[in-house]
PDB file of C-alpha atoms in Angstrom:
ATOM      1  CA  UNK A  99     135.952  95.137  84.665  1.00 46.00           C
ATOM      2  CA  UNK A 100     134.023  91.793  84.980  1.00 46.00           C
ATOM      3  CA  UNK A 101     134.058  89.647  88.108  1.00 46.00           C
ATOM      4  CA  UNK A 102     136.589  86.947  88.220  1.00 45.00           C
ATOM      5  CA  UNK A 103     135.168  83.419  88.319  1.00 45.00           C
ATOM      6  CA  UNK A 104     136.770  81.098  90.905  1.00 50.00           C
ATOM      7  CA  UNK A 105     137.508  77.497  89.656  1.00 56.00           C
ATOM      8  CA  UNK A 106     135.461  74.757  91.252  1.00 57.00           C
ATOM      9  CA  UNK A 107     137.009  73.341  94.353  1.00 65.00           C
ATOM     10  CA  UNK A 108     136.583  69.763  95.776  1.00 66.00           C
ATOM     11  CA  UNK A 109     133.972  71.257  98.174  1.00 70.00           C
ATOM     12  CA  UNK A 110     131.903  72.216  95.210  1.00 85.00           C
ATOM     13  CA  UNK A 111     131.471  68.827  94.085  1.00 95.00           C
ATOM     14  CA  UNK A 112     128.347  66.515  94.756  1.00 96.00           C
ATOM     15  CA  UNK A 113     129.061  63.078  96.402  1.00 97.00           C
ATOM     16  CA  UNK A 114     128.356  60.125  94.152  1.00 97.00           C
ATOM     17  CA  UNK A 115     129.519  56.550  94.072  1.00 97.00           C
ATOM     18  CA  UNK A 116     131.236  55.193  90.736  1.00 97.00           C
ATOM     19  CA  UNK A 117     128.311  52.777  90.149  1.00 97.00           C
ATOM     20  CA  UNK A 118     125.868  55.612  90.576  1.00 97.00           C
ATOM     21  CA  UNK A 119     127.595  57.633  88.121  1.00 98.00           C
ATOM     22  CA  UNK A 120     127.757  54.950  85.513  1.00 97.00           C
ATOM     23  CA  UNK A 121     124.281  54.149  86.067  1.00 97.00           C
ATOM     24  CA  UNK A 122     123.346  57.923  85.694  1.00 97.00           C
ATOM     25  CA  UNK A 123     125.511  58.166  82.648  1.00 96.00           C
ATOM     26  CA  UNK A 124     123.863  55.220  80.972  1.00 94.00           C
ATOM     27  CA  UNK A 125     120.385  56.477  81.703  1.00 95.00           C
ATOM     28  CA  UNK A 126     121.396  59.749  80.215  1.00 94.00           C
ATOM     29  CA  UNK A 127     122.448  58.113  76.929  1.00 89.00           C
ATOM     30  CA  UNK A 128     119.574  55.795  76.807  1.00 89.00           C
ATOM     31  CA  UNK A 129     117.465  57.968  74.557  1.00 87.00           C
ATOM     32  CA  UNK A 130     120.308  58.771  72.181  1.00 85.00           C
ATOM     33  CA  UNK A 131     121.771  55.484  71.324  1.00 78.00           C
ATOM     34  CA  UNK A 132     120.843  51.956  70.461  1.00 78.00           C
ATOM     35  CA  UNK A 133     120.742  48.960  72.969  1.00 79.00           C
ATOM     36  CA  UNK A 134     123.762  47.461  71.588  1.00 74.00           C
ATOM     37  CA  UNK A 135     125.640  50.699  71.831  1.00 76.00           C
ATOM     38  CA  UNK A 136     124.477  51.213  75.463  1.00 80.00           C
ATOM     39  CA  UNK A 137     125.664  47.569  76.385  1.00 80.00           C
ATOM     40  CA  UNK A 138     129.169  48.528  74.823  1.00 79.00           C
ATOM     41  CA  UNK A 139     129.305  51.668  77.100  1.00 84.00           C
ATOM     42  CA  UNK A 140     128.397  49.280  80.004  1.00 86.00           C
ATOM     43  CA  UNK A 141     130.939  46.778  78.982  1.00 83.00           C
ATOM     44  CA  UNK A 142     134.008  49.288  78.704  1.00 85.00           C
ATOM     45  CA  UNK A 143     133.077  50.998  81.996  1.00 93.00           C
ATOM     46  CA  UNK A 144     132.667  47.995  84.079  1.00 92.00           C
ATOM     47  CA  UNK A 145     136.366  47.287  84.664  1.00 93.00           C
ATOM     48  CA  UNK A 146     136.701  50.784  86.025  1.00 96.00           C
ATOM     49  CA  UNK A 147     133.793  50.252  88.333  1.00 96.00           C
ATOM     50  CA  UNK A 148     135.417  46.940  89.396  1.00 95.00           C
ATOM     51  CA  UNK A 149     138.716  48.791  90.026  1.00 97.00           C
ATOM     52  CA  UNK A 150     137.040  51.492  92.061  1.00 97.00           C
ATOM     53  CA  UNK A 151     135.219  49.052  94.314  1.00 95.00           C
ATOM     54  CA  UNK A 152     137.499  46.006  94.600  1.00 94.00           C
ATOM     55  CA  UNK A 153     141.023  47.472  94.240  1.00 95.00           C
ATOM     56  CA  UNK A 154     141.074  51.104  95.414  1.00 94.00           C
ATOM     57  CA  UNK A 155     137.937  51.156  97.528  1.00 95.00           C
ATOM     58  CA  UNK A 156     136.810  54.471  95.961  1.00 96.00           C
ATOM     59  CA  UNK A 157     133.149  55.240  97.051  1.00 96.00           C
ATOM     60  CA  UNK A 158     132.971  58.739  96.005  1.00 97.00           C
ATOM     61  CA  UNK A 159     133.885  59.893  92.494  1.00 98.00           C
ATOM     62  CA  UNK A 160     134.733  63.435  94.033  1.00 97.00           C
ATOM     63  CA  UNK A 161     137.982  61.723  95.469  1.00 96.00           C
ATOM     64  CA  UNK A 162     139.176  60.690  91.944  1.00 97.00           C
ATOM     65  CA  UNK A 163     142.442  62.367  91.021  1.00 96.00           C
ATOM     66  CA  UNK A 164     144.980  62.246  88.115  1.00 96.00           C
ATOM     67  CA  UNK A 165     147.088  59.767  90.159  1.00 96.00           C
ATOM     68  CA  UNK A 166     144.069  57.529  90.497  1.00 97.00           C
ATOM     69  CA  UNK A 167     143.705  57.553  86.711  1.00 97.00           C
ATOM     70  CA  UNK A 168     147.404  56.590  86.469  1.00 96.00           C
ATOM     71  CA  UNK A 169     146.914  53.647  88.888  1.00 97.00           C
ATOM     72  CA  UNK A 170     144.037  52.483  86.911  1.00 97.00           C
ATOM     73  CA  UNK A 171     145.641  52.582  83.665  1.00 95.00           C
ATOM     74  CA  UNK A 172     148.647  50.275  85.163  1.00 95.00           C
ATOM     75  CA  UNK A 173     146.172  48.011  86.625  1.00 95.00           C
ATOM     76  CA  UNK A 174     144.102  47.685  83.562  1.00 93.00           C
ATOM     77  CA  UNK A 175     146.972  47.136  81.492  1.00 91.00           C
ATOM     78  CA  UNK A 176     148.144  44.304  83.631  1.00 92.00           C
ATOM     79  CA  UNK A 177     144.700  42.724  84.493  1.00 89.00           C
ATOM     80  CA  UNK A 178     143.690  42.500  81.108  1.00 83.00           C
ATOM     81  CA  UNK A 179     147.223  41.845  79.455  1.00 83.00           C
ATOM     82  CA  UNK A 180     146.237  44.512  76.987  1.00 81.00           C
ATOM     83  CA  UNK A 181     148.110  45.627  74.070  1.00 82.00           C
ATOM     84  CA  UNK A 182     148.743  49.470  73.718  1.00 84.00           C
ATOM     85  CA  UNK A 183     146.186  49.744  70.892  1.00 81.00           C
ATOM     86  CA  UNK A 184     143.482  47.895  72.992  1.00 81.00           C
ATOM     87  CA  UNK A 185     144.481  49.879  76.183  1.00 85.00           C
ATOM     88  CA  UNK A 186     144.281  53.240  74.292  1.00 85.00           C
ATOM     89  CA  UNK A 187     140.657  52.339  73.256  1.00 81.00           C
ATOM     90  CA  UNK A 188     139.423  51.584  76.872  1.00 86.00           C
ATOM     91  CA  UNK A 189     141.139  54.675  78.226  1.00 90.00           C
ATOM     92  CA  UNK A 190     139.496  56.877  75.653  1.00 87.00           C
ATOM     93  CA  UNK A 191     136.177  55.509  76.537  1.00 87.00           C
ATOM     94  CA  UNK A 192     136.929  56.214  80.208  1.00 94.00           C
ATOM     95  CA  UNK A 193     137.929  59.860  79.217  1.00 93.00           C
ATOM     96  CA  UNK A 194     134.495  60.260  77.524  1.00 91.00           C
ATOM     97  CA  UNK A 195     132.750  59.122  80.899  1.00 95.00           C
ATOM     98  CA  UNK A 196     135.002  61.381  83.185  1.00 97.00           C
ATOM     99  CA  UNK A 197     134.372  64.327  80.871  1.00 95.00           C
ATOM    100  CA  UNK A 198     130.477  63.742  81.343  1.00 96.00           C
ATOM    101  CA  UNK A 199     131.112  63.223  85.044  1.00 97.00           C
ATOM    102  CA  UNK A 200     132.610  66.733  85.270  1.00 97.00           C
ATOM    103  CA  UNK A 201     129.486  68.166  83.618  1.00 96.00           C
ATOM    104  CA  UNK A 202     127.443  66.940  86.562  1.00 97.00           C
ATOM    105  CA  UNK A 203     129.850  68.006  89.313  1.00 97.00           C
ATOM    106  CA  UNK A 204     130.904  64.515  90.165  1.00 97.00           C
ATOM    107  CA  UNK A 205     134.635  65.032  89.273  1.00 97.00           C
ATOM    108  CA  UNK A 206     136.788  68.075  88.703  1.00 96.00           C
ATOM    109  CA  UNK A 207     135.592  69.425  85.395  1.00 96.00           C
ATOM    110  CA  UNK A 208     139.144  69.458  84.152  1.00 96.00           C
ATOM    111  CA  UNK A 209     140.052  65.802  85.135  1.00 97.00           C
ATOM    112  CA  UNK A 210     139.588  64.566  81.699  1.00 95.00           C
ATOM    113  CA  UNK A 211     142.365  66.591  80.496  1.00 94.00           C
ATOM    114  CA  UNK A 212     144.775  64.237  82.434  1.00 94.00           C
ATOM    115  CA  UNK A 213     144.106  61.616  79.900  1.00 92.00           C
ATOM    116  CA  UNK A 214     146.493  63.404  77.389  1.00 88.00           C
ATOM    117  CA  UNK A 215     149.342  62.264  79.452  1.00 89.00           C
ATOM    118  CA  UNK A 216     147.983  58.642  80.206  1.00 90.00           C
ATOM    119  CA  UNK A 217     147.547  57.755  76.532  1.00 87.00           C
ATOM    120  CA  UNK A 218     149.944  54.963  75.420  1.00 82.00           C
ATOM    121  CA  UNK A 219     152.578  56.024  72.989  1.00 78.00           C
ATOM    122  CA  UNK A 220     151.973  53.813  69.882  1.00 69.00           C
ATOM    123  CA  UNK A 221     154.664  52.732  67.468  1.00 65.00           C
ATOM    124  CA  UNK A 222     154.236  50.981  64.048  1.00 57.00           C
ATOM    125  CA  UNK A 223     153.768  47.544  65.521  1.00 56.00           C
ATOM    126  CA  UNK A 224     151.189  48.733  68.143  1.00 53.00           C
ATOM    127  CA  UNK A 225     148.974  50.283  65.397  1.00 51.00           C
ATOM    128  CA  UNK A 226     147.965  46.857  64.304  1.00 51.00           C
ATOM    129  CA  UNK A 227     145.902  44.557  66.386  1.00 49.00           C
ATOM    130  CA  UNK A 228     144.456  41.312  66.003  1.00 50.00           C
ATOM    131  CA  UNK A 229     141.151  42.230  67.683  1.00 55.00           C
ATOM    132  CA  UNK A 230     138.320  43.756  65.613  1.00 58.00           C
ATOM    133  CA  UNK A 231     136.300  46.692  66.290  1.00 63.00           C
ATOM    134  CA  UNK A 232     132.897  45.738  67.313  1.00 66.00           C
ATOM    135  CA  UNK A 233     129.849  47.197  65.636  1.00 69.00           C
ATOM    136  CA  UNK A 234     128.700  48.572  69.113  1.00 66.00           C
ATOM    137  CA  UNK A 235     132.051  50.161  69.747  1.00 71.00           C
ATOM    138  CA  UNK A 236     132.226  51.741  66.317  1.00 78.00           C
ATOM    139  CA  UNK A 237     128.640  53.063  66.726  1.00 77.00           C
ATOM    140  CA  UNK A 238     129.610  54.623  70.101  1.00 78.00           C
ATOM    141  CA  UNK A 239     132.751  56.263  68.956  1.00 81.00           C
ATOM    142  CA  UNK A 240     131.004  57.687  65.828  1.00 82.00           C
ATOM    143  CA  UNK A 241     128.084  59.169  67.686  1.00 81.00           C
ATOM    144  CA  UNK A 242     130.577  60.672  70.120  1.00 81.00           C
ATOM    145  CA  UNK A 243     132.664  62.334  67.368  1.00 82.00           C
ATOM    146  CA  UNK A 244     129.616  63.454  65.448  1.00 85.00           C
ATOM    147  CA  UNK A 245     128.404  65.276  68.651  1.00 82.00           C
ATOM    148  CA  UNK A 246     131.676  66.485  70.178  1.00 81.00           C
ATOM    149  CA  UNK A 247     134.468  66.267  67.495  1.00 82.00           C
ATOM    150  CA  UNK A 248     132.568  66.848  64.256  1.00 82.00           C
ATOM    151  CA  UNK A 249     134.533  67.356  61.278  1.00 83.00           C
ATOM    152  CA  UNK A 250     137.723  66.874  63.132  1.00 84.00           C
ATOM    153  CA  UNK A 251     140.705  64.869  61.682  1.00 81.00           C
ATOM    154  CA  UNK A 252     140.099  61.888  63.979  1.00 82.00           C
ATOM    155  CA  UNK A 253     136.310  62.032  62.985  1.00 85.00           C
ATOM    156  CA  UNK A 254     137.018  62.145  59.426  1.00 84.00           C
ATOM    157  CA  UNK A 255     139.409  59.306  59.608  1.00 84.00           C
ATOM    158  CA  UNK A 256     136.907  57.160  61.478  1.00 83.00           C
ATOM    159  CA  UNK A 257     134.108  57.846  59.013  1.00 81.00           C
ATOM    160  CA  UNK A 258     136.187  57.090  55.970  1.00 83.00           C
ATOM    161  CA  UNK A 259     137.571  53.847  57.504  1.00 79.00           C
ATOM    162  CA  UNK A 260     134.046  52.533  58.773  1.00 78.00           C
ATOM    163  CA  UNK A 261     132.288  53.353  55.564  1.00 76.00           C
ATOM    164  CA  UNK A 262     134.616  52.210  53.011  1.00 78.00           C
ATOM    165  CA  UNK A 263     136.861  49.430  54.708  1.00 73.00           C
ATOM    166  CA  UNK A 264     139.917  50.880  52.935  1.00 77.00           C
ATOM    167  CA  UNK A 265     143.564  50.133  54.177  1.00 75.00           C
ATOM    168  CA  UNK A 266     145.355  52.275  56.548  1.00 74.00           C
ATOM    169  CA  UNK A 267     147.948  52.737  53.557  1.00 75.00           C
ATOM    170  CA  UNK A 268     145.277  53.712  51.164  1.00 79.00           C
ATOM    171  CA  UNK A 269     143.907  56.226  53.801  1.00 77.00           C
ATOM    172  CA  UNK A 270     147.353  57.868  54.111  1.00 77.00           C
ATOM    173  CA  UNK A 271     147.272  58.245  50.389  1.00 79.00           C
ATOM    174  CA  UNK A 272     144.339  60.643  50.188  1.00 79.00           C
ATOM    175  CA  UNK A 273     144.382  64.266  49.290  1.00 79.00           C
ATOM    176  CA  UNK A 274     141.444  66.765  49.247  1.00 77.00           C
ATOM    177  CA  UNK A 275     141.395  66.458  45.495  1.00 79.00           C
ATOM    178  CA  UNK A 276     140.539  62.786  45.748  1.00 77.00           C
ATOM    179  CA  UNK A 277     137.171  63.456  46.864  1.00 76.00           C
ATOM    180  CA  UNK A 278     134.314  63.705  44.316  1.00 75.00           C
ATOM    181  CA  UNK A 279     131.623  65.703  46.122  1.00 75.00           C
ATOM    182  CA  UNK A 280     129.027  65.385  43.125  1.00 72.00           C
ATOM    183  CA  UNK A 281     129.116  61.702  43.242  1.00 70.00           C
ATOM    184  CA  UNK A 282     130.168  61.385  46.919  1.00 74.00           C
ATOM    185  CA  UNK A 283     133.178  59.074  45.867  1.00 77.00           C
ATOM    186  CA  UNK A 284     136.997  58.819  46.878  1.00 78.00           C
ATOM    187  CA  UNK A 285     139.663  58.087  44.220  1.00 79.00           C
ATOM    188  CA  UNK A 286     142.727  56.225  45.301  1.00 75.00           C
ATOM    189  CA  UNK A 287     145.753  57.356  43.119  1.00 69.00           C
ATOM    190  CA  UNK A 288     149.298  56.083  43.240  1.00 59.00           C
ATOM    191  CA  UNK A 289     151.682  59.092  43.649  1.00 52.00           C
ATOM    192  CA  UNK A 290     155.279  57.796  43.868  1.00 54.00           C
ATOM    193  CA  UNK A 291     156.709  61.385  43.688  1.00 50.00           C
ATOM    194  CA  UNK A 292     154.679  62.645  46.558  1.00 49.00           C
ATOM    195  CA  UNK A 293     154.520  62.178  50.331  1.00 49.00           C
ATOM    196  CA  UNK A 294     151.429  60.165  50.006  1.00 46.00           C
ATOM    197  CA  UNK A 295     151.874  57.296  47.798  1.00 46.00           C
ATOM    198  CA  UNK A 296     149.368  54.395  47.657  1.00 44.00           C
ATOM    199  CA  UNK A 297     150.768  51.035  48.692  1.00 41.00           C
ATOM    200  CA  UNK A 298     149.220  49.323  45.943  1.00 42.00           C
ATOM    201  CA  UNK A 299     150.538  51.345  43.128  1.00 44.00           C
ATOM    202  CA  UNK A 300     147.237  51.302  41.357  1.00 43.00           C
ATOM    203  CA  UNK A 301     144.246  53.312  40.811  1.00 45.00           C
ATOM    204  CA  UNK A 302     141.050  52.727  42.655  1.00 45.00           C
ATOM    205  CA  UNK A 303     137.809  54.089  44.105  1.00 45.00           C
ATOM    206  CA  UNK A 304     136.025  53.800  47.350  1.00 49.00           C
TER     207      UNK A 304
END
């Protein structure tokens, strides 16, 4: 019988301040992404660093807990007057950072899993936002998905939306048979009899 592996405890973590962790994260990604993408990472994490330093006075990432993340969510929502869709994007960026922090013994390696309960529940009205997805944000998201979520459903959706610019209604109407592998094209078809009708009621291609 193999020896059991004890889970990491707080005593096993290595002390590091939030700003040091952020700087180390950016340095680690420096050779992997463009300057604009790196600036995007900095922008999305600066609010968390501000909260740690000025609001909660957290000077060691080892102390970060699920309750802290819940408090940050509430603070960021109110501080930025964010819509659910925008808050979800910022929390997802923080989740990726926290997951990386777990890999360098800065936080509990399972802490990033707490975000599943933190993500805002979106309804149809929340899914639409007047804000645009910035190029650096899209590039950062795609780079992460290609590395850690390759070929997953969210990854496939993001690639299609980013490269074709089709509407969400058209995306929902797609089936596997609509992909022409030989010509690398998508065919949009109206299917009133199915669960995936095209909103336009017309044929098209992307």
